[in-house]
Amino acid sequence: MSAGAVDPTTTEAWARLAALAESYEPDLRRDLTAAWVERQTLTAADLHVDLSKNLVDADVEAALLALADQVGVAARRDAMFAGEHINVTEDRAVLHTALRLPADASLTVDGQDVVAEVHEVLARVYDFADRVRSGAWTGVTGRRIETVVNIGIGGSDLGPVMAYEALEPYRQDGVSCRFISNIDPTDAGQALAGLDPETTLFIVSSKTFGTLETLTNARLCKAWLLDRLPDGSDPQDAVARHFVAVSTALDKVADFGIDPDNAFGFWDWVGGRYSMDSAIGLSLVVAIGPEHFAEMLAGFHAMDEHFRASPPEDNVPLRMGLLNVWYANFLGAHTHAVLPYAQLLHRFPAYLQQLTMESNGKGVRWDGSAVDYETGEVFWGEPGTNGQHAFYQLIHQGTRLVPADFIAFARPAYDLVDEVDGERVDVHELLLANFLAQTRALALGRTADEVRAEGVAEELVAARTFPGNRPTTSIMAPALTPSVLGQLVALYEHITFVQGAVWGIDSFDQWGVELGKQLAQEVRPAVAGDASAAAGQDPSTQALIRFYREHRSSEPRLGDPA
Ligand code: F6P
């Protein structure tokens, strides 16, 4: 393993930040001046990013930028873009940024012409999607495809689902998508309910083509299809017309019975959680069309260029990643909320959970040495305004520091007007008023004197006081277009990168998910009633298995989920 991840705590900048944190007394009422807002408002592609309501001053900002410098964030970023093997524990390049390079760019890595390969697969993906969309690709009985079912989990599911929801206005009528991810048979059962096998196409999406959930669900769907197609349909033809695959393991795809001509590849230098802009996005391409998908890729690329080429002070992913480090390591934040004021982004926080937490939930640096500082925060969120009526109480008045990113768009997806007492109310403006009010309330709070001035009884003043100084970043864009979605995802990819680079960890492996997978295989016989396998389990697990076996009343049906 390569030597030499920098321990950030040994840098001068870390010591400086620790000292600054000791004496730092935020006061956004004092500090939120027009000059500060102007200085803290940055632009990245189409994103307008207001950092002014964060808990930093000029000294903290300078020390954070010095920290990035002293741990070598820029050198690591450049190494990533150049295709060096910065995924040390898997000895791989990390090149999701190559997935969105324009066709005339050039990048050769490990002897491979990466750009040519990416565009060759993209051309096949676009051609296939066009054939499905136009009806040229039919099912085995000659009927056109009406539903595409993506079978995949983690990075082979969350990106496509999130983007399918986010870009709903760009979907084509006539072809809709469903998604099956969970090993819970309910997922397949529900997704298949009401579908017509003759008009359904399955995409088996799995980087490794070895994931238990995905292969189980793929087999269930195959059984469902073959059971329901009209008599006389040839099973091999049926699978060839109704199953395609996306994977890096094309040999395993063929073993499953999928025609290699109907398989779309990608590469081990694309991490699962960084793969929605590879062929893993096939279901999305069918839904929104190649042109819109290409616009999304251009949006990703615009943010890549911003991250690669902008000076540190103006570099939004760098600045936001460093703010997260400040909160996590110096101000004691454990979580980070992402709050889209856009219903179409309702799966965005779930998508970010895998991106950020599978990347940065690590306890050792990339050279194997243990960290003695906090790493990856818990990312979470819900769309505003739903969250306001659920958990914002804790963010406003609770005892914990919860930095939050607020995201909103100038143009609504649905432009609706309400009428109240004869007055027309633009409903999108109501949404935006909430977006603005929340960040203002969090920043400025409400003092006890202000509460008293409202005539509140003295015994209720404390409960009705808002401390303020709760940090937020506001991100706005003109509209949630495919390009802007690409920009947003790339922004968070690079924020995640910056944090991982400061912490010296490998943000691109995921060994922490392996143990549970292995133990699930070991415990399976015990769950199925094998007494000697159960005897090898710990007492708690044994008791839970006993409960299961006492209460499981029916026998499962073979194969068919619905
Ligand atoms: O178990 C975690 C993980 O490996 C994720 O990193 C990945 O996105 C997911 O499983 C699915 O993996 P695959 O695409 O290989 O089926």
Coordinates of C-alpha atoms and ligand atoms in Angstrom, one line a residue:
M1 CA 0.0 0.0 0.0
S2 CA 1.3 3.5 -0.8
A3 CA 2.7 5.3 2.2
G4 CA 2.0 8.7 3.4
A5 CA -1.6 9.9 3.9
V6 CA -1.2 13.3 5.7
D7 CA -2.6 13.3 9.2
P8 CA -4.5 16.6 9.0
T9 CA -4.2 17.2 12.7
T10 CA -0.4 17.6 12.4
T11 CA -0.7 20.6 10.1
E12 CA -0.3 24.2 11.3
A13 CA -3.7 25.1 9.8
W14 CA -5.4 22.4 12.0
A15 CA -3.9 23.9 15.1
R16 CA -4.9 27.4 14.0
L17 CA -8.5 26.2 13.4
A18 CA -8.6 24.6 16.8
A19 CA -7.5 27.8 18.4
L20 CA -10.0 29.8 16.4
A21 CA -12.8 27.5 17.3
E22 CA -12.0 28.1 21.0
S23 CA -12.5 31.8 20.8
Y24 CA -15.0 32.0 18.0
E25 CA -18.3 33.6 19.0
P26 CA -20.6 33.7 16.0
D27 CA -22.9 36.6 15.7
L28 CA -24.7 36.6 12.4
R29 CA -26.8 39.6 13.4
R30 CA -23.5 41.5 13.5
D31 CA -21.7 39.8 10.7
L32 CA -24.3 39.5 8.0
T33 CA -23.4 42.7 6.2
A34 CA -24.0 43.5 2.5
A35 CA -20.2 43.4 2.0
W36 CA -20.0 40.0 3.6
V37 CA -22.9 38.6 1.6
E38 CA -21.3 39.9 -1.6
R39 CA -18.0 38.3 -0.7
Q40 CA -19.6 35.0 0.3
T41 CA -21.8 34.6 -2.8
L42 CA -20.2 32.4 -5.4
T43 CA -21.2 31.1 -8.8
A44 CA -20.5 27.7 -10.1
A45 CA -22.0 27.0 -13.6
D46 CA -25.7 27.9 -13.2
L47 CA -25.6 27.6 -9.4
H48 CA -25.8 30.7 -7.3
V49 CA -24.4 29.7 -3.9
D50 CA -24.7 31.9 -0.8
L51 CA -22.3 30.9 1.9
S52 CA -22.9 34.0 4.0
K53 CA -25.0 32.4 6.7
N54 CA -22.3 30.0 7.7
L55 CA -20.5 30.3 11.0
V56 CA -17.1 31.5 9.7
D57 CA -15.3 34.7 9.7
A58 CA -12.4 35.8 7.5
D59 CA -9.8 34.2 9.8
V60 CA -11.6 30.8 9.8
E61 CA -12.0 31.0 6.0
A62 CA -8.3 31.7 5.5
A63 CA -7.3 28.9 7.9
L64 CA -9.6 26.4 6.1
L65 CA -8.1 27.3 2.8
A66 CA -4.6 26.9 4.3
L67 CA -5.7 23.4 5.6
A68 CA -6.6 22.4 2.1
D69 CA -3.3 23.6 0.9
Q70 CA -1.3 21.9 3.6
V71 CA -3.0 18.5 3.2
G72 CA -2.6 18.7 -0.6
V73 CA -6.3 18.7 -1.7
A74 CA -5.4 20.3 -5.1
A75 CA -2.7 17.7 -5.9
R76 CA -5.1 14.9 -5.0
R77 CA -7.8 16.4 -7.1
D78 CA -5.4 16.7 -10.1
A79 CA -4.4 13.1 -9.5
M80 CA -8.0 12.0 -9.6
F81 CA -8.7 13.9 -12.9
A82 CA -5.5 12.4 -14.4
G83 CA -6.6 8.8 -13.6
E84 CA -4.0 8.0 -11.0
H85 CA -4.9 5.1 -8.7
I86 CA -6.1 7.2 -5.8
N87 CA -8.5 4.4 -4.8
V88 CA -5.6 2.9 -2.9
T89 CA -7.3 -0.1 -1.2
E90 CA -8.7 -1.3 -4.5
D91 CA -5.7 -0.1 -6.6
R92 CA -8.0 1.7 -9.0
A93 CA -8.3 5.0 -10.8
V94 CA -11.3 7.2 -9.9
L95 CA -12.6 8.6 -13.1
H96 CA -16.3 9.3 -12.9
T97 CA -15.3 12.7 -14.2
A98 CA -14.3 11.0 -17.5
L99 CA -17.9 9.8 -18.0
R100 CA -18.9 13.3 -18.9
L101 CA -15.9 14.5 -20.9
P102 CA -16.9 15.8 -24.3
A103 CA -16.1 13.4 -27.2
D104 CA -13.3 15.6 -28.5
A105 CA -11.4 15.5 -25.1
S106 CA -8.5 13.2 -24.7
L107 CA -7.6 11.1 -21.7
T108 CA -5.5 7.9 -21.8
V109 CA -5.3 6.0 -18.5
D110 CA -3.5 2.7 -18.0
G111 CA -3.1 2.4 -21.8
Q112 CA -6.9 2.8 -22.3
D113 CA -8.4 5.6 -24.5
V114 CA -11.0 6.4 -21.9
V115 CA -12.9 9.1 -23.8
A116 CA -13.3 6.9 -26.9
E117 CA -14.6 4.0 -24.8
V118 CA -17.0 6.2 -22.8
H119 CA -18.5 7.6 -26.0
E120 CA -18.7 4.2 -27.7
V121 CA -20.9 2.9 -24.9
L122 CA -22.9 6.1 -24.7
A123 CA -23.6 5.8 -28.5
R124 CA -24.9 2.2 -27.9
V125 CA -27.0 3.4 -24.9
Y126 CA -28.5 6.2 -26.8
D127 CA -29.3 4.0 -29.8
F128 CA -30.9 1.4 -27.6
A129 CA -32.9 4.0 -25.7
D130 CA -34.1 5.5 -29.0
R131 CA -35.3 2.1 -30.3
V132 CA -37.3 1.5 -27.1
R133 CA -38.7 5.0 -27.2
S134 CA -39.7 4.8 -30.8
G135 CA -41.2 1.4 -30.5
A136 CA -38.6 -0.1 -32.9
W137 CA -37.5 -2.4 -30.0
T138 CA -40.4 -4.7 -29.1
G139 CA -41.1 -7.5 -26.7
V140 CA -41.2 -11.1 -27.9
T141 CA -44.8 -10.8 -29.0
G142 CA -44.1 -7.8 -31.1
R143 CA -45.7 -5.2 -28.8
R144 CA -43.9 -2.0 -27.9
I145 CA -42.3 -1.5 -24.5
E146 CA -44.4 0.6 -22.1
T147 CA -42.6 0.0 -18.8
V148 CA -38.9 -0.3 -18.0
V149 CA -38.0 -1.9 -14.7
N150 CA -34.6 -1.2 -13.4
I151 CA -33.3 -3.9 -11.1
G152 CA -30.4 -2.8 -9.0
I153 CA -29.4 -1.5 -5.6
G154 CA -27.2 1.2 -4.0
G155 CA -25.4 3.1 -6.8
S156 CA -27.2 0.9 -9.4
D157 CA -30.6 2.2 -8.1
L158 CA -30.4 5.4 -6.2
G159 CA -29.0 7.6 -8.9
P160 CA -31.5 6.5 -11.6
V161 CA -34.5 6.7 -9.3
M162 CA -33.5 10.1 -8.0
A163 CA -32.9 11.5 -11.5
Y164 CA -36.1 9.9 -12.8
E165 CA -38.1 11.7 -10.2
A166 CA -36.1 14.9 -10.5
L167 CA -36.6 15.1 -14.2
E168 CA -40.2 14.1 -14.4
P169 CA -41.1 17.1 -16.6
Y170 CA -38.6 15.7 -19.2
R171 CA -40.1 12.2 -19.4
Q172 CA -41.7 11.0 -22.5
D173 CA -45.3 9.8 -22.4
G174 CA -45.7 6.2 -23.2
V175 CA -42.7 4.7 -21.4
S176 CA -42.5 4.8 -17.6
C177 CA -40.0 3.3 -15.3
R178 CA -40.2 1.3 -12.1
F179 CA -37.4 0.3 -9.8
I180 CA -36.7 -2.8 -7.8
S181 CA -33.9 -2.8 -5.3
N182 CA -34.7 -4.4 -1.9
I183 CA -34.3 -8.1 -1.2
D184 CA -37.7 -7.7 0.6
P185 CA -39.9 -9.6 -1.8
T186 CA -42.5 -6.9 -1.3
D187 CA -40.4 -4.6 -3.5
A188 CA -40.6 -6.9 -6.5
G189 CA -44.2 -7.8 -5.7
Q190 CA -45.3 -4.2 -5.7
A191 CA -43.2 -3.1 -8.7
L192 CA -44.6 -5.9 -10.8
A193 CA -48.2 -5.5 -9.8
G194 CA -50.4 -4.6 -12.8
L195 CA -47.6 -4.8 -15.4
D196 CA -48.1 -6.5 -18.7
P197 CA -45.2 -8.9 -19.4
E198 CA -45.5 -8.4 -23.1
T199 CA -44.7 -4.6 -22.7
T200 CA -42.2 -4.8 -19.9
L201 CA -38.4 -4.5 -20.3
F202 CA -36.1 -5.3 -17.4
I203 CA -32.7 -3.7 -17.0
V204 CA -30.5 -5.6 -14.6
S205 CA -28.0 -3.0 -13.3
S206 CA -25.1 -4.2 -11.3
K207 CA -21.5 -3.2 -11.4
T208 CA -20.3 -6.5 -10.1
F209 CA -23.2 -8.7 -11.3
G210 CA -22.7 -10.5 -8.0
T211 CA -25.0 -8.6 -5.7
L212 CA -27.5 -11.0 -3.9
E213 CA -30.4 -8.6 -4.0
T214 CA -30.1 -7.8 -7.7
L215 CA -29.5 -11.3 -8.9
T216 CA -32.4 -12.7 -6.7
N217 CA -34.7 -10.0 -8.0
A218 CA -33.6 -10.6 -11.6
R219 CA -34.4 -14.3 -11.3
L220 CA -37.8 -13.5 -9.7
C221 CA -38.6 -11.2 -12.6
K222 CA -37.4 -13.8 -15.1
A223 CA -39.8 -16.3 -13.6
W224 CA -42.6 -13.8 -13.5
L225 CA -42.1 -13.0 -17.2
L226 CA -41.8 -16.6 -18.4
D227 CA -44.9 -17.6 -16.4
R228 CA -47.0 -14.9 -17.9
L229 CA -46.1 -14.6 -21.5
P230 CA -48.5 -16.2 -23.9
D231 CA -48.1 -19.9 -24.5
G232 CA -45.6 -20.7 -27.2
S233 CA -43.2 -17.9 -26.4
D234 CA -39.7 -19.2 -26.7
P235 CA -38.0 -18.6 -23.2
Q236 CA -34.6 -17.8 -24.7
D237 CA -36.1 -15.3 -27.2
A238 CA -38.3 -13.9 -24.4
V239 CA -35.2 -13.2 -22.1
A240 CA -33.4 -11.7 -25.1
R241 CA -36.2 -9.3 -25.9
H242 CA -37.2 -8.4 -22.3
F243 CA -33.8 -8.4 -20.4
V244 CA -30.8 -6.2 -20.9
A245 CA -28.0 -5.6 -18.5
V246 CA -25.6 -2.9 -17.4
S247 CA -22.4 -4.1 -15.7
T248 CA -18.6 -4.2 -15.6
A249 CA -18.8 -8.0 -15.5
L250 CA -20.0 -8.9 -19.0
D251 CA -19.1 -12.6 -18.6
K252 CA -21.5 -12.9 -15.7
V253 CA -24.2 -11.2 -17.7
A254 CA -23.9 -13.9 -20.4
D255 CA -24.1 -16.6 -17.7
F256 CA -27.4 -15.2 -16.6
G257 CA -28.8 -15.7 -20.1
I258 CA -28.7 -12.1 -21.3
D259 CA -27.6 -11.7 -24.8
P260 CA -24.1 -9.9 -24.7
D261 CA -25.4 -7.7 -27.5
N262 CA -27.9 -6.3 -25.1
A263 CA -25.3 -5.6 -22.3
F264 CA -23.9 -2.2 -21.7
G265 CA -20.5 -2.0 -20.0
F266 CA -18.7 0.4 -17.7
W267 CA -15.4 0.2 -15.9
D268 CA -13.9 -0.5 -12.6
W269 CA -12.8 3.1 -12.3
V270 CA -16.4 4.1 -11.8
G271 CA -17.5 3.6 -8.2
G272 CA -21.1 2.4 -7.9
R273 CA -22.2 5.5 -6.1
Y274 CA -20.5 7.6 -8.8
S275 CA -22.1 5.8 -11.7
M276 CA -25.5 7.4 -12.5
D277 CA -24.0 9.1 -15.5
S278 CA -22.6 5.9 -16.9
A279 CA -24.7 3.2 -18.7
I280 CA -26.2 2.7 -15.2
G281 CA -28.4 5.6 -16.2
L282 CA -30.0 3.5 -19.1
S283 CA -33.5 3.6 -17.6
L284 CA -33.2 7.4 -17.2
V285 CA -32.0 7.7 -20.9
V286 CA -35.1 5.8 -22.0
A287 CA -37.3 8.0 -19.8
I288 CA -35.9 11.4 -20.8
G289 CA -34.2 10.7 -24.1
P290 CA -30.5 10.9 -25.2
E291 CA -30.6 14.7 -25.7
H292 CA -31.6 15.5 -22.2
F293 CA -29.2 12.9 -20.8
A294 CA -26.4 14.6 -22.8
E295 CA -27.5 17.9 -21.3
M296 CA -27.2 16.3 -17.8
L297 CA -23.7 15.1 -18.7
A298 CA -22.7 18.6 -19.8
G299 CA -24.0 19.9 -16.5
F300 CA -21.8 17.4 -14.6
H301 CA -18.8 18.4 -16.8
A302 CA -19.4 22.2 -16.2
M303 CA -19.1 21.5 -12.4
D304 CA -16.0 19.3 -12.9
E305 CA -14.4 22.2 -14.8
H306 CA -15.4 24.6 -12.1
F307 CA -13.8 22.3 -9.4
R308 CA -10.7 21.6 -11.5
A309 CA -10.0 25.2 -12.6
S310 CA -11.5 27.8 -10.2
P311 CA -9.2 29.5 -7.7
P312 CA -9.6 28.2 -4.1
E313 CA -11.6 31.3 -2.8
D314 CA -14.2 30.9 -5.6
N315 CA -14.2 27.1 -5.7
V316 CA -17.7 26.1 -4.5
P317 CA -17.1 22.4 -3.9
L318 CA -13.8 23.2 -2.1
R319 CA -15.4 25.9 0.1
M320 CA -18.4 23.8 0.9
G321 CA -16.3 20.7 1.7
L322 CA -14.1 22.8 4.0
L323 CA -17.1 24.3 5.8
N324 CA -18.2 20.7 6.5
V325 CA -14.8 19.9 7.9
W326 CA -15.0 23.0 10.1
Y327 CA -18.4 22.0 11.5
A328 CA -17.5 18.3 11.9
N329 CA -14.1 18.6 13.4
F330 CA -14.1 22.0 15.2
L331 CA -17.7 22.8 16.1
G332 CA -18.9 19.3 16.9
A333 CA -21.5 18.8 14.3
H334 CA -22.4 15.1 13.7
T335 CA -25.0 15.5 10.9
H336 CA -25.6 17.6 7.8
A337 CA -29.1 18.3 6.4
V338 CA -29.8 18.8 2.8
L339 CA -33.2 20.4 2.3
P340 CA -34.5 20.8 -1.3
Y341 CA -37.3 23.3 -1.7
A342 CA -38.3 21.3 -4.7
Q343 CA -40.6 18.3 -4.5
L344 CA -39.0 16.8 -7.6
L345 CA -35.8 16.4 -5.5
H346 CA -37.5 14.2 -2.9
R347 CA -35.0 11.3 -3.4
F348 CA -32.0 13.6 -3.5
P349 CA -31.1 13.3 0.2
A350 CA -31.3 9.5 -0.1
Y351 CA -29.0 9.6 -3.1
L352 CA -26.6 11.8 -1.1
Q353 CA -26.6 9.4 1.8
Q354 CA -24.9 6.7 -0.2
L355 CA -22.6 9.2 -2.0
T356 CA -21.4 10.9 1.2
M357 CA -21.6 8.2 3.8
E358 CA -20.3 5.2 1.8
S359 CA -17.5 7.4 0.7
N360 CA -16.5 9.1 3.9
G361 CA -17.6 6.8 6.7
K362 CA -14.1 5.5 7.3
G363 CA -12.0 5.1 10.4
V364 CA -8.6 4.6 8.8
R365 CA -6.7 6.7 6.3
W366 CA -5.8 5.4 2.9
D367 CA -2.5 4.2 4.1
G368 CA -4.2 2.1 6.8
S369 CA -3.3 4.3 9.8
A370 CA -6.2 5.0 12.2
V371 CA -7.8 8.4 12.4
D372 CA -8.2 10.1 15.7
Y373 CA -10.7 12.8 14.5
E374 CA -14.2 12.7 13.2
T375 CA -14.9 11.7 9.6
G376 CA -18.1 11.5 7.5
E377 CA -21.2 13.2 9.0
V378 CA -24.6 11.7 8.8
F379 CA -26.3 13.2 5.7
W380 CA -30.1 13.4 5.7
G381 CA -33.0 15.5 4.7
E382 CA -36.5 15.9 3.2
P383 CA -38.0 18.4 0.9
G384 CA -39.1 21.7 2.3
T385 CA -41.7 22.5 3.4
N386 CA -42.5 19.0 4.7
G387 CA -39.5 19.0 6.9
Q388 CA -40.5 22.2 8.5
H389 CA -43.5 20.5 10.0
A390 CA -41.5 17.5 11.2
F391 CA -37.9 18.0 12.3
Y392 CA -37.0 21.7 11.9
Q393 CA -37.9 22.3 15.5
L394 CA -34.7 20.5 16.5
I395 CA -32.7 22.6 14.0
H396 CA -34.1 25.9 15.3
Q397 CA -34.1 25.3 19.0
G398 CA -32.5 22.0 19.8
T399 CA -29.1 21.6 21.5
R400 CA -27.3 20.2 18.4
L401 CA -25.6 22.0 15.7
V402 CA -27.1 20.9 12.3
P403 CA -25.5 22.7 9.3
A404 CA -28.0 22.6 6.5
D405 CA -27.9 23.2 2.7
F406 CA -31.1 24.7 1.3
I407 CA -31.8 24.3 -2.4
A408 CA -34.3 26.2 -4.5
F409 CA -35.2 27.1 -8.1
A410 CA -36.5 30.3 -9.5
R411 CA -38.8 28.6 -12.0
P412 CA -41.3 26.1 -10.8
A413 CA -41.9 22.7 -12.4
Y414 CA -45.6 23.2 -12.0
D415 CA -46.8 26.8 -12.1
L416 CA -49.9 27.0 -10.0
V417 CA -51.9 29.9 -8.7
D418 CA -54.1 29.8 -5.6
E419 CA -56.9 32.3 -5.0
V420 CA -57.5 33.7 -1.5
D421 CA -60.3 36.2 -0.9
G422 CA -60.2 37.2 -4.6
E423 CA -56.4 37.7 -4.5
R424 CA -54.2 35.5 -6.7
V425 CA -51.3 33.8 -4.9
D426 CA -48.4 32.3 -6.9
V427 CA -47.9 29.1 -5.0
H428 CA -44.2 28.8 -6.0
E429 CA -43.7 32.1 -4.3
L430 CA -45.1 30.7 -1.1
L431 CA -42.6 27.9 -1.4
L432 CA -39.7 30.4 -1.9
A433 CA -41.0 32.6 0.9
N434 CA -40.6 29.6 3.2
F435 CA -37.1 28.8 1.8
L436 CA -36.0 32.4 2.6
A437 CA -37.8 32.6 5.9
Q438 CA -36.2 29.5 7.3
T439 CA -32.6 30.4 6.5
R440 CA -33.2 33.9 7.9
A441 CA -34.8 32.5 11.1
L442 CA -32.0 30.0 11.6
A443 CA -29.4 32.7 11.1
L444 CA -30.9 35.6 13.0
G445 CA -33.1 33.9 15.5
R446 CA -35.4 35.9 17.8
T447 CA -34.1 37.4 21.0
A448 CA -35.9 37.3 24.4
D449 CA -36.5 41.1 24.1
E450 CA -38.1 40.7 20.7
V451 CA -40.4 38.0 22.1
R452 CA -41.3 40.2 25.0
A453 CA -42.0 43.1 22.6
E454 CA -44.7 40.8 21.0
G455 CA -46.5 40.8 24.4
V456 CA -45.6 37.2 25.2
A457 CA -46.1 36.3 28.9
E458 CA -42.7 36.3 30.8
E459 CA -42.9 32.6 31.7
L460 CA -43.2 31.7 28.0
V461 CA -40.4 33.9 26.8
A462 CA -37.6 31.3 27.0
A463 CA -39.6 28.7 25.1
R464 CA -40.3 31.2 22.3
T465 CA -36.8 32.5 22.0
F466 CA -34.7 31.4 19.0
P467 CA -30.9 31.4 19.5
G468 CA -30.0 32.0 15.8
N469 CA -26.5 31.4 14.5
R470 CA -27.6 28.1 13.0
P471 CA -25.5 27.7 9.8
T472 CA -27.0 27.3 6.3
T473 CA -25.9 27.5 2.7
S474 CA -28.4 28.6 0.1
I475 CA -28.1 27.1 -3.3
M476 CA -30.3 28.5 -6.1
A477 CA -30.5 27.9 -9.8
P478 CA -32.8 29.2 -12.5
A479 CA -34.6 25.9 -12.9
L480 CA -34.3 22.2 -12.2
T481 CA -33.1 21.2 -15.7
P482 CA -31.1 18.1 -16.7
S483 CA -28.0 20.3 -16.7
V484 CA -28.6 21.8 -13.3
L485 CA -29.2 18.3 -11.9
G486 CA -25.9 17.2 -13.3
Q487 CA -24.3 20.3 -11.7
L488 CA -25.8 19.6 -8.3
V489 CA -24.8 15.9 -8.2
A490 CA -21.2 16.8 -9.3
L491 CA -21.1 19.5 -6.7
Y492 CA -21.8 17.0 -3.9
E493 CA -19.4 14.4 -5.5
H494 CA -16.6 17.0 -5.2
I495 CA -17.7 18.2 -1.8
T496 CA -17.4 14.6 -0.7
F497 CA -14.0 14.4 -2.4
V498 CA -12.7 17.5 -0.6
Q499 CA -13.7 16.2 2.8
G500 CA -12.1 12.8 2.1
A501 CA -8.9 14.4 0.9
V502 CA -8.7 16.6 4.1
W503 CA -9.3 13.5 6.3
G504 CA -6.7 11.5 4.3
I505 CA -9.2 8.6 3.7
D506 CA -10.0 6.5 0.7
S507 CA -13.4 7.9 -0.3
F508 CA -13.8 5.3 -3.1
D509 CA -13.8 1.9 -1.3
Q510 CA -16.6 0.5 0.8
W511 CA -15.2 -2.4 2.8
G512 CA -17.6 -1.6 5.6
V513 CA -20.5 -3.2 3.7
E514 CA -18.8 -6.6 3.3
L515 CA -19.1 -8.1 6.8
G516 CA -22.9 -8.0 6.9
K517 CA -23.1 -9.5 3.5
Q518 CA -20.9 -12.4 4.5
L519 CA -22.7 -13.0 7.8
A520 CA -26.1 -13.0 6.0
Q521 CA -24.9 -15.9 3.9
E522 CA -23.7 -17.7 7.0
V523 CA -26.9 -17.2 9.0
R524 CA -29.2 -18.2 6.1
P525 CA -29.2 -22.0 6.9
A526 CA -30.1 -21.2 10.5
V527 CA -33.0 -19.0 9.4
A528 CA -34.2 -21.9 7.2
G529 CA -34.3 -24.2 10.3
D530 CA -30.9 -25.8 10.3
A531 CA -30.4 -26.4 14.1
S532 CA -26.7 -26.9 14.0
A533 CA -26.2 -23.7 12.0
A534 CA -28.4 -21.9 14.6
A535 CA -26.2 -23.3 17.4
G536 CA -23.2 -21.5 16.0
Q537 CA -24.9 -18.1 16.3
D538 CA -24.8 -15.8 19.4
P539 CA -27.6 -16.1 21.9
S540 CA -29.3 -12.9 20.7
T541 CA -29.4 -14.1 17.1
Q542 CA -30.6 -17.5 18.2
A543 CA -33.5 -16.0 20.1
L544 CA -34.5 -13.8 17.1
I545 CA -34.4 -16.9 14.8
R546 CA -36.6 -18.8 17.2
F547 CA -39.1 -15.9 17.2
Y548 CA -39.1 -15.9 13.4
R549 CA -39.6 -19.7 13.1
E550 CA -42.4 -19.7 15.6
H551 CA -44.3 -16.9 13.8
R552 CA -43.7 -17.7 10.2
S553 CA -46.9 -19.3 9.3
S554 CA -47.0 -19.8 5.5
E555 CA -44.7 -21.5 3.0
P556 CA -43.2 -19.2 0.3
R557 CA -44.3 -19.6 -3.3
L558 CA -41.6 -20.6 -5.7
G559 CA -40.1 -17.9 -7.8
D560 CA -43.1 -15.7 -8.7
P561 CA -43.4 -12.5 -6.7
A562 CA -46.8 -11.4 -7.8
Ligands
F6P1 O1 -22.7 -3.1 -1.0 C1 -22.4 -1.8 -1.4 C2 -22.3 -1.8 -2.9 O2 -21.2 -2.4 -3.4 C3 -22.4 -0.3 -3.4 O3 -21.2 0.3 -3.3 C4 -23.0 -0.5 -4.8 O4 -23.5 0.7 -5.3 C5 -24.0 -1.5 -4.5 O5 -23.5 -2.4 -3.5 C6 -24.5 -2.3 -5.7 O6 -23.4 -3.0 -6.2 P1 -23.6 -3.6 -7.7 O7 -23.8 -2.5 -8.6 O8 -22.2 -4.3 -7.9 O9 -24.7 -4.6 -7.7

